[in-house]
Every structure is written in C-alpha cells, then in structure tokens.
Short mmCIF file of C-alpha atoms and ligand atoms in Angstrom, two decimals:
data_model
loop_
_atom_site.label_atom_id
_atom_site.label_comp_id
_atom_site.label_asym_id
_atom_site.label_seq_id
_atom_site.Cartn_x
_atom_site.Cartn_y
_atom_site.Cartn_z
CA UNK Z 884 68.92 83.19 125.67
CA UNK Z 885 72.20 84.78 124.55
CA UNK Z 886 74.44 81.80 125.20
CA UNK Z 887 72.14 79.57 122.97
CA UNK Z 888 72.12 82.14 120.21
CA UNK Z 889 75.79 82.51 120.44
CA UNK Z 890 76.23 78.71 120.07
CA UNK Z 891 73.92 78.73 116.98
CA UNK Z 892 76.11 81.46 115.73
CA UNK Z 893 79.32 79.56 116.51
CA UNK Z 894 77.98 76.56 114.65
CA UNK Z 895 77.21 78.36 111.57
CA UNK Z 896 80.90 79.92 111.66
CA UNK Z 897 82.42 76.40 112.23
CA UNK Z 898 80.39 74.91 109.53
CA UNK Z 899 81.85 77.46 107.10
CA UNK Z 900 78.15 78.35 106.35
CA UNK Z 901 77.30 82.02 106.10
CA UNK Z 902 75.62 84.44 108.42
CA UNK Z 903 72.96 86.51 106.87
CA UNK Z 904 71.45 90.00 107.79
CA UNK Z 905 68.65 88.72 110.06
CA UNK Z 906 70.40 86.12 111.95
CA UNK Z 907 71.74 86.84 115.51
CA UNK Z 908 75.11 88.05 115.82
CA UNK Z 909 77.60 89.19 118.29
CA UNK Z 910 77.69 92.85 118.66
CA UNK Z 911 81.68 92.75 118.02
CA UNK Z 912 80.96 90.91 114.79
CA UNK Z 913 78.64 93.35 113.41
CA UNK Z 914 81.01 96.19 114.63
CA UNK Z 915 84.02 94.61 113.03
CA UNK Z 916 82.30 94.03 109.76
CA UNK Z 917 80.99 97.41 109.48
CA UNK Z 918 84.49 98.56 110.27
CA UNK Z 919 85.98 96.68 107.60
CA UNK Z 920 83.02 96.97 104.96
CA UNK Z 921 82.92 100.77 105.46
CA UNK Z 922 86.83 101.09 104.96
CA UNK Z 923 86.65 99.11 102.00
CA UNK Z 924 83.68 101.04 100.50
CA UNK Z 925 85.64 104.28 101.41
CA UNK Z 926 88.75 103.01 99.57
CA UNK Z 927 86.64 102.43 96.29
CA UNK Z 928 85.17 105.92 96.57
CA UNK Z 929 88.34 107.71 97.24
CA UNK Z 930 90.29 105.35 95.00
CA UNK Z 931 88.40 107.23 91.89
CA UNK Z 932 90.46 110.15 92.54
CA UNK Z 933 93.85 109.24 91.65
CA UNK Z 934 92.97 107.70 88.32
CA UNK Z 935 90.27 109.95 87.52
CA UNK Z 936 92.71 112.58 87.54
CA UNK Z 937 93.94 111.10 84.28
CA UNK Z 938 90.67 110.58 82.56
CA UNK Z 939 90.88 114.27 80.64
CA UNK Z 940 94.45 113.52 79.41
CA UNK Z 941 94.18 109.78 78.42
CA UNK Z 942 96.53 109.26 75.51
CA UNK Z 943 93.84 107.74 73.07
CA UNK Z 944 90.19 107.28 72.86
CA UNK Z 945 90.48 103.62 73.61
CA UNK Z 946 92.58 104.48 76.61
CA UNK Z 947 90.08 107.16 77.95
CA UNK Z 948 87.18 104.46 77.35
CA UNK Z 949 89.06 101.76 79.45
CA UNK Z 950 89.75 104.26 82.15
CA UNK Z 951 86.37 105.87 82.39
CA UNK Z 952 84.73 102.17 82.61
CA UNK Z 953 87.31 101.47 85.49
CA UNK Z 954 86.51 104.50 87.55
CA UNK Z 955 82.89 103.96 87.23
CA UNK Z 956 83.30 100.28 88.28
CA UNK Z 957 85.09 101.74 91.39
CA UNK Z 958 82.04 103.76 92.13
CA UNK Z 959 79.76 100.70 91.63
CA UNK Z 960 82.16 98.73 93.88
CA UNK Z 961 81.73 101.59 96.69
CA UNK Z 962 77.90 101.65 96.35
CA UNK Z 963 77.81 98.07 96.36
CA UNK Z 964 79.90 97.89 99.64
CA UNK Z 965 77.78 100.66 101.45
CA UNK Z 966 74.69 98.57 100.84
CA UNK Z 967 76.39 95.38 102.43
CA UNK Z 968 77.18 97.67 105.55
CA UNK Z 969 73.47 98.84 105.27
CA UNK Z 970 72.46 95.27 105.68
CA UNK Z 971 74.16 95.37 109.14
CA UNK Z 972 72.21 98.59 110.15
CA UNK Z 973 74.81 101.21 109.20
CA UNK Z 974 73.39 104.55 107.99
CA UNK Z 975 74.95 105.50 104.76
CA UNK Z 976 74.89 109.10 105.35
CA UNK Z 977 76.49 108.62 108.64
CA UNK Z 978 79.24 106.34 106.95
CA UNK Z 979 79.86 109.41 104.50
CA UNK Z 980 80.07 111.56 107.22
CA UNK Z 981 82.64 109.59 109.13
CA UNK Z 982 84.52 109.37 105.86
CA UNK Z 983 84.89 113.04 105.37
CA UNK Z 984 85.57 113.86 108.92
CA UNK Z 985 88.28 111.29 109.12
CA UNK Z 986 86.69 109.18 111.73
CA UNK Z 987 86.94 106.00 109.39
CA UNK Z 988 89.70 104.91 107.37
CA UNK Z 989 90.27 104.05 103.83
CA UNK Z 990 93.32 102.36 101.95
CA UNK Z 991 96.76 104.00 102.37
CA UNK Z 992 97.65 103.56 98.78
CA UNK Z 993 95.20 106.13 97.60
CA UNK Z 994 96.81 108.90 99.59
CA UNK Z 995 99.99 108.57 96.79
CA UNK Z 996 99.75 110.96 93.85
CA UNK Z 997 99.78 109.73 90.11
CA UNK Z 998 102.53 111.45 88.49
CA UNK Z 999 102.12 110.07 84.87
CA UNK Z 1000 99.87 107.99 82.58
CA UNK Z 1001 102.27 104.93 83.51
CA UNK Z 1002 100.67 105.07 87.09
CA UNK Z 1003 97.42 104.20 85.58
CA UNK Z 1004 99.07 101.02 84.32
CA UNK Z 1005 100.80 100.51 87.56
CA UNK Z 1006 97.73 100.74 89.58
CA UNK Z 1007 95.93 98.44 87.68
CA UNK Z 1008 99.05 95.95 87.87
CA UNK Z 1009 100.02 96.28 91.33
CA UNK Z 1010 97.31 97.96 93.41
CA UNK Z 1011 94.70 96.10 91.73
CA UNK Z 1012 96.52 93.14 91.95
CA UNK Z 1013 97.05 93.15 95.59
CA UNK Z 1014 93.32 94.10 95.98
CA UNK Z 1015 92.37 90.72 94.16
CA UNK Z 1016 94.89 88.85 96.48
CA UNK Z 1017 93.20 90.41 99.40
CA UNK Z 1018 89.88 90.14 98.12
CA UNK Z 1019 89.43 86.80 96.63
CA UNK Z 1020 89.90 85.00 99.91
CA UNK Z 1021 86.90 87.22 101.06
CA UNK Z 1022 84.33 85.81 98.58
CA UNK Z 1023 84.43 83.03 101.56
CA UNK Z 1024 84.12 85.55 104.32
CA UNK Z 1025 81.31 84.46 106.78
CA UNK Z 1026 78.93 87.11 106.11
CA UNK Z 1027 76.65 86.41 103.01
CA UNK Z 1028 76.05 89.99 101.88
CA UNK Z 1029 79.80 90.82 101.86
CA UNK Z 1030 81.15 87.55 100.54
CA UNK Z 1031 78.47 87.71 97.62
CA UNK Z 1032 79.60 91.29 96.83
CA UNK Z 1033 83.24 90.18 96.78
CA UNK Z 1034 82.37 87.58 93.86
CA UNK Z 1035 81.16 90.48 91.27
CA UNK Z 1036 83.85 92.80 92.51
CA UNK Z 1037 86.56 90.41 92.26
CA UNK Z 1038 85.68 89.65 88.54
CA UNK Z 1039 85.80 93.42 87.72
CA UNK Z 1040 89.18 93.64 89.66
CA UNK Z 1041 90.54 90.97 87.33
CA UNK Z 1042 89.68 93.28 84.05
CA UNK Z 1043 91.36 96.08 85.75
CA UNK Z 1044 94.32 94.33 86.69
CA UNK Z 1045 94.69 92.98 82.97
CA UNK Z 1046 94.18 96.35 81.71
CA UNK Z 1047 96.93 97.69 83.74
CA UNK Z 1048 99.35 95.12 82.78
CA UNK Z 1049 98.38 95.33 79.04
CA UNK Z 1050 99.06 98.86 79.33
CA UNK Z 1051 102.65 98.65 80.79
CA UNK Z 1052 103.39 96.11 78.18
CA UNK Z 1053 102.55 98.48 75.57
CA UNK Z 1054 104.70 101.30 77.04
CA UNK Z 1055 107.49 98.68 77.45
CA UNK Z 1056 107.25 97.98 73.84
CA UNK Z 1057 107.39 101.73 73.12
CA UNK Z 1058 110.42 104.19 73.48
CA UNK Z 1059 112.93 104.44 76.23
CA UNK Z 1060 111.31 107.38 77.70
CA UNK Z 1061 108.32 105.38 78.01
CA UNK Z 1062 110.20 102.42 79.41
CA UNK Z 1063 111.64 104.81 81.88
CA UNK Z 1064 108.27 106.08 82.85
CA UNK Z 1065 107.02 102.72 83.76
CA UNK Z 1066 110.03 101.84 85.77
CA UNK Z 1067 109.69 105.30 87.68
CA UNK Z 1068 106.00 104.43 88.30
CA UNK Z 1069 106.89 100.86 89.62
CA UNK Z 1070 109.39 102.39 91.95
CA UNK Z 1071 106.93 104.68 93.48
CA UNK Z 1072 104.06 102.19 93.81
CA UNK Z 1073 105.88 98.86 94.72
CA UNK Z 1074 106.31 99.25 98.57
CA UNK Z 1075 102.94 101.23 99.01
CA UNK Z 1076 101.15 98.16 97.53
CA UNK Z 1077 103.17 95.91 99.99
CA UNK Z 1078 101.73 98.16 102.76
CA UNK Z 1079 97.98 97.64 101.40
CA UNK Z 1080 97.83 94.40 103.24
CA UNK Z 1081 98.26 96.01 106.48
CA UNK Z 1082 100.62 96.15 109.56
CA UNK Z 1083 102.81 92.85 109.89
CA UNK Z 1084 100.78 90.19 111.80
CA UNK Z 1085 102.83 90.87 114.85
CA UNK Z 1086 101.17 94.45 114.76
CA UNK Z 1087 97.67 93.55 113.71
CA UNK Z 1088 95.28 94.01 116.52
CA UNK Z 1089 92.24 92.86 114.59
CA UNK Z 1090 93.55 89.63 112.63
CA UNK Z 1091 93.19 86.71 115.43
CA UNK Z 1092 89.66 87.93 116.09
CA UNK Z 1093 88.45 88.35 112.54
CA UNK Z 1094 89.96 85.02 111.48
CA UNK Z 1095 87.98 83.31 114.21
CA UNK Z 1096 84.94 84.92 112.91
CA UNK Z 1097 85.71 83.88 109.47
CA UNK Z 1098 85.91 87.47 108.34
CA UNK Z 1099 89.28 87.57 107.40
CA UNK Z 1100 90.53 84.12 105.91
CA UNK Z 1101 94.44 84.91 105.81
CA UNK Z 1102 96.60 86.83 107.90
CA UNK Z 1103 98.07 90.20 106.38
CA UNK Z 1104 101.63 88.79 105.99
CA UNK Z 1105 100.30 85.57 104.42
CA UNK Z 1106 98.54 87.81 101.64
CA UNK Z 1107 101.34 89.83 101.29
CA UNK Z 1108 103.82 86.73 100.75
CA UNK Z 1109 101.35 85.57 98.14
CA UNK Z 1110 101.35 88.69 96.41
CA UNK Z 1111 104.98 89.00 96.04
CA UNK Z 1112 105.22 85.43 94.65
CA UNK Z 1113 102.54 86.26 92.24
CA UNK Z 1114 103.96 89.52 90.92
CA UNK Z 1115 107.63 88.56 90.79
CA UNK Z 1116 107.36 86.63 87.64
CA UNK Z 1117 105.09 89.39 86.18
CA UNK Z 1118 107.81 92.05 86.68
CA UNK Z 1119 110.14 89.29 84.85
CA UNK Z 1120 107.93 89.21 81.93
CA UNK Z 1121 107.16 92.93 81.96
CA UNK Z 1122 111.09 93.54 82.00
CA UNK Z 1123 110.89 95.98 84.99
CA UNK Z 1124 112.98 95.85 88.19
CA UNK Z 1125 111.22 95.83 91.38
CA UNK Z 1126 112.96 98.10 93.76
CA UNK Z 1127 114.04 95.68 96.71
CA UNK Z 1128 117.58 94.62 96.94
CA UNK Z 1129 116.47 91.59 99.32
CA UNK Z 1130 114.30 89.93 96.76
CA UNK Z 1131 115.34 86.69 96.17
CA UNK Z 1132 113.73 83.07 95.50
CA UNK Z 1133 114.25 80.95 98.86
CA UNK Z 1134 114.34 77.25 97.65
CA UNK Z 1135 113.54 76.01 101.20
CA UNK Z 1136 110.41 78.17 101.58
CA UNK Z 1137 109.23 77.97 98.08
CA UNK Z 1138 108.52 81.20 98.29
CA UNK Z 1139 110.51 84.89 97.68
CA UNK Z 1140 112.27 86.50 100.45
CA UNK Z 1141 111.57 90.32 100.51
CA UNK Z 1142 112.76 93.57 102.10
CA UNK Z 1143 110.78 95.18 105.32
CA UNK Z 1144 108.52 97.83 104.01
CA UNK Z 1145 108.66 100.97 106.03
CA UNK Z 1146 105.97 100.50 108.76
CA UNK Z 1147 106.61 104.10 110.08
CA UNK Z 1148 105.30 105.35 106.64
CA UNK Z 1149 102.46 103.18 106.68
CA UNK Z 1150 101.64 104.35 110.04
CA UNK Z 1151 101.87 108.04 109.14
CA UNK Z 1152 99.79 107.52 105.95
CA UNK Z 1153 97.06 105.60 107.95
CA UNK Z 1154 97.37 108.52 110.59
CA UNK Z 1155 96.37 111.28 107.94
CA UNK Z 1156 99.64 112.31 107.15
CA UNK Z 1157 100.48 110.76 103.64
CA UNK Z 1158 101.34 112.74 100.65
CA UNK Z 1159 97.75 113.44 99.43
CA UNK Z 1160 95.74 112.80 102.48
CA UNK Z 1161 94.48 116.24 102.85
CA UNK Z 1162 93.78 116.61 99.18
CA UNK Z 1163 91.70 113.53 98.78
CA UNK Z 1164 89.52 114.14 101.71
CA UNK Z 1165 89.06 117.86 100.69
CA UNK Z 1166 88.11 116.63 97.31
CA UNK Z 1167 85.57 114.13 98.74
CA UNK Z 1168 84.02 116.85 101.32
CA UNK Z 1169 83.59 119.37 98.47
CA UNK Z 1170 81.81 116.81 96.15
CA UNK Z 1171 79.47 116.01 99.00
CA UNK Z 1172 78.67 119.55 99.71
CA UNK Z 1173 78.17 120.19 95.80
CA UNK Z 1174 75.93 117.40 95.65
CA UNK Z 1175 73.90 118.49 98.63
CA UNK Z 1176 71.16 120.18 96.27
CA UNK Z 1177 70.76 116.60 94.43
CA UNK Z 1178 69.92 115.04 97.79
CA UNK Z 1179 67.51 117.85 98.91
CA UNK Z 1180 65.75 117.49 95.63
CA UNK Z 1181 65.53 114.04 95.58
CA UNK Z 1182 64.14 113.90 98.94
CA UNK Z 1183 61.63 116.31 98.25
CA UNK Z 1184 60.63 114.59 95.19
CA UNK Z 1185 60.15 111.31 97.16
CA UNK Z 1186 58.09 113.20 99.90
CA UNK Z 1187 55.90 114.89 97.23
CA UNK Z 1188 55.50 111.61 95.40
CA UNK Z 1189 54.51 109.66 98.59
CA UNK Z 1190 52.09 112.30 99.30
CA UNK Z 1191 50.55 112.07 96.03
CA UNK Z 1192 50.30 108.25 96.14
CA UNK Z 1193 48.71 108.21 99.83
CA UNK Z 1194 44.99 107.11 99.86
N1 ACO F 2203 95.35 101.48 104.84
C1 ACO F 2203 94.60 102.01 105.78
N2 ACO F 2203 94.41 101.50 106.95
C2 ACO F 2203 94.77 100.35 107.41
C3 ACO F 2203 95.42 99.63 106.40
C4 ACO F 2203 95.66 100.05 104.96
N3 ACO F 2203 96.35 99.52 104.10
N4 ACO F 2203 95.99 98.38 106.67
C5 ACO F 2203 95.53 98.28 108.03
N5 ACO F 2203 94.61 99.52 108.26
C6 ACO F 2203 93.95 99.75 109.37
C7 ACO F 2203 93.16 98.94 110.01
O1 ACO F 2203 91.85 99.39 109.39
C8 ACO F 2203 93.05 98.97 111.35
O2 ACO F 2203 92.29 100.18 111.87
P1 ACO F 2203 90.98 100.22 112.68
O3 ACO F 2203 91.15 99.01 113.56
O4 ACO F 2203 91.45 101.66 113.54
O5 ACO F 2203 89.97 100.18 111.94
C9 ACO F 2203 94.40 99.00 111.86
O6 ACO F 2203 94.96 99.54 110.51
C10 ACO F 2203 95.17 97.82 111.99
O7 ACO F 2203 95.13 96.81 110.82
P2 ACO F 2203 94.76 95.28 111.23
O8 ACO F 2203 94.58 94.84 112.56
O9 ACO F 2203 95.33 94.43 110.39
O10 ACO F 2203 93.12 95.51 110.37
P3 ACO F 2203 92.17 94.55 109.75
O11 ACO F 2203 92.09 93.31 110.61
O12 ACO F 2203 90.84 95.21 109.21
O13 ACO F 2203 93.05 94.30 108.25
C11 ACO F 2203 92.77 94.81 105.88
C12 ACO F 2203 93.22 95.23 107.32
C13 ACO F 2203 93.84 93.75 105.47
C14 ACO F 2203 93.05 96.15 105.10
C15 ACO F 2203 91.48 94.19 106.08
O14 ACO F 2203 90.57 95.35 106.80
C16 ACO F 2203 90.69 93.83 104.76
O15 ACO F 2203 91.05 93.01 104.08
N6 ACO F 2203 89.84 94.83 104.27
C17 ACO F 2203 89.03 94.53 103.08
C18 ACO F 2203 89.94 94.69 101.42
C19 ACO F 2203 89.96 96.46 101.49
O16 ACO F 2203 89.46 97.19 102.45
N7 ACO F 2203 90.67 96.78 100.59
C20 ACO F 2203 90.70 98.31 100.51
C21 ACO F 2203 91.55 98.86 99.39
S1 ACO F 2203 91.64 97.60 97.89
C22 ACO F 2203 90.83 98.72 96.67
O17 ACO F 2203 89.80 99.23 97.19
C23 ACO F 2203 91.39 98.49 95.34
#
C-alpha cells in the first residue's frame, strides 16, 4: 500500500541512494522534479540566444569556433534535460508549449542583453561559474537520470567557464578600451549572476521540501556565498572591480560579506518584466513555428516507414 511504498522511498532517500524512473515516488516529488528539470532545460535553450547573438560578429575564426561549440553544447544540455524530464512522464511537446506560453520559467539571467563581445567572456566566467556552483551538487541529486545528466553537463560547463575567463584575460592584456569593455560587462552581469541562485532562503518556498527529498543539496544562500568566495580572487587575478562597495573579507566567518541583491528586480525579471523577456520568448516562439514543417515531415516519414515495415 501507499504507506509502505512511501517508507521504501524515504529509505532510499535516507541512504543517499538514487530513485530511478520505474520506482514508486510521491506525486509531489515527481512534480517538483519536472518543474526544476524543465526550468533548467528551458534555461539552456533560451540561454543560446544572448550568446548566439554574437556568433556572426566574433572577432576571429578561433573565437567563432569556440562560441559555436559552446552554444551547441547548450542545445545538447537542453535536449539531455528534456529527456530526463520525459523519464518522469513529462511530454516534450507539452514542455515546449509551456515555455513559449510563459507557463513555465527559465533562468532570469538570460533576460539581460549582451551589448559587447566582452559579455561572451563574462557570461562564461560569471554565469557559467554560477551555474557550476549550483549544478555540481546536483550531481548528487536523488533522482538518477537528473544526477547523471548533471555529471556530463558540469564537465562541459567547466570548459565554458574557462573559455570565458581566458577571453577576459586576453582582453585585459589588450587596450584601455578593451579593459573598459570588460569592466562595463562585469558591472552589468555581477548582480544578475548573484540572482541566478534564486530568492533568499527566507523567501524560497521550495527549498526546504526539495532538500528533504535530496533534489537540492544546498540552499540558495549557501550556494550564492560559495560563488562569491570563489569569484572574488578570480576578479583580483583578472584586474576587474566587482561593483559592490560592501564586498569585504570577514575573517570570523572565513567568507566574504557582500551587499544585498535587488530582490525587486529579480521578482520583476522572473515575473516576465526583465529587459529582454519579451524578445527571448518571441524568438523561441518564432523558431518553434518555423520548425513546424520539420516536425510534420519527420512524423509523416516515421508513419510511412512504420507502415512499410508492418508485416
Ligand atoms: N530565475 C527564474 N526563476 C527563478 C530563479 C531564477 N534565477 N530563482 C528561482 N526562481 C523561481 C523558482 O523556479 C520558483 O518558481 P516556481 O515555484 O513557480 O517554479 C520560485 O522562483 C521560488 O524559488 P525557489 O523556491 O528558491 O525555487 P527552487 O527551489 O526551484 O530553486 C533554483 C531555484 C536554485 C534555480 C533551482 O530550481 C535549481 O537549482 N535549478 C537547477 C539549475 C537551473 O535551473 N539552472 C538554470 C540556469 S543555469 C544555466 O543554464 C547556464
């Protein structure tokens, strides 16, 4: 009966083992995973836009090859994550419909514009750096297909982070104008990167439940702090200033103190009112509509092949 099934489920969670697609799971666990994995997949797909914007204007063939590879990786991550959501019974076409109608969220960070090529570097360094901080612990998430997807995704994210940092290092060794471009980019992306970790713990309705289920392994604030501590020395090595006057080493805590992100801004961006929300969704909707003939042709071909092969 259900109580017994639930006891088995809780025992797997308590033993830090994995729940697999065919295992019984509480409906809330399934729903939470579909929500988080779909939001993550949507983020990867929408996340192709801000950087894709620069592919045709990359400053060299080498930079273009790197950027192309990176944006393709993001498409791969999205497809990988949609597959993980399918193992929970979600329907991929339905998830896409929910994305383009605004019924499901994607990461706030991709609603900010990319104004210069330095933004490609900053997104790699800060945005993918934040993604790694958030996603490495998800390699130990309690749901098997999600945790295994994270292993591969994190390896590729590490490459993305390095290419961003290397790009910024190169620009910092360049002209004053290039250094100013990097600083301007960091000024624009620092606070939105901190917001990627979600609202503060005191205002995060899902964290406690998700941690009890082993879906999340750390709270939003814990990961945000880890990201700040990791990033400050990197900023120093790079020679850029992080735009936070309250940023200071706190020897008692063994961590950096930092200022309060603008939570009203995060709420607005999540609510659909960020600088590029409408543009991002319109672009994704148009791509979906433009691809309709491909889906129809593939379905017709599959039906014909199945009919031909039928005995
Ligand atoms: N952007 C958009 N929505 C957000 C963000 C954000 N930065 N942070 C939180 N939210 C949403 C949550 O999805 C939740 O909405 P919902 O309940 O309506 O679905 C709401 O705000 C409240 O937040 P939390 O209770 O803290 O939600 P949750 O426990 O899901 O934590 C988090 C949010 C940390 C983003 C978590 O879902 C997570 O770790 N997801 C996996 C990583 C991920 O999706 N990364 C995507 C960007 S990284 C990249 O792709 C490069």
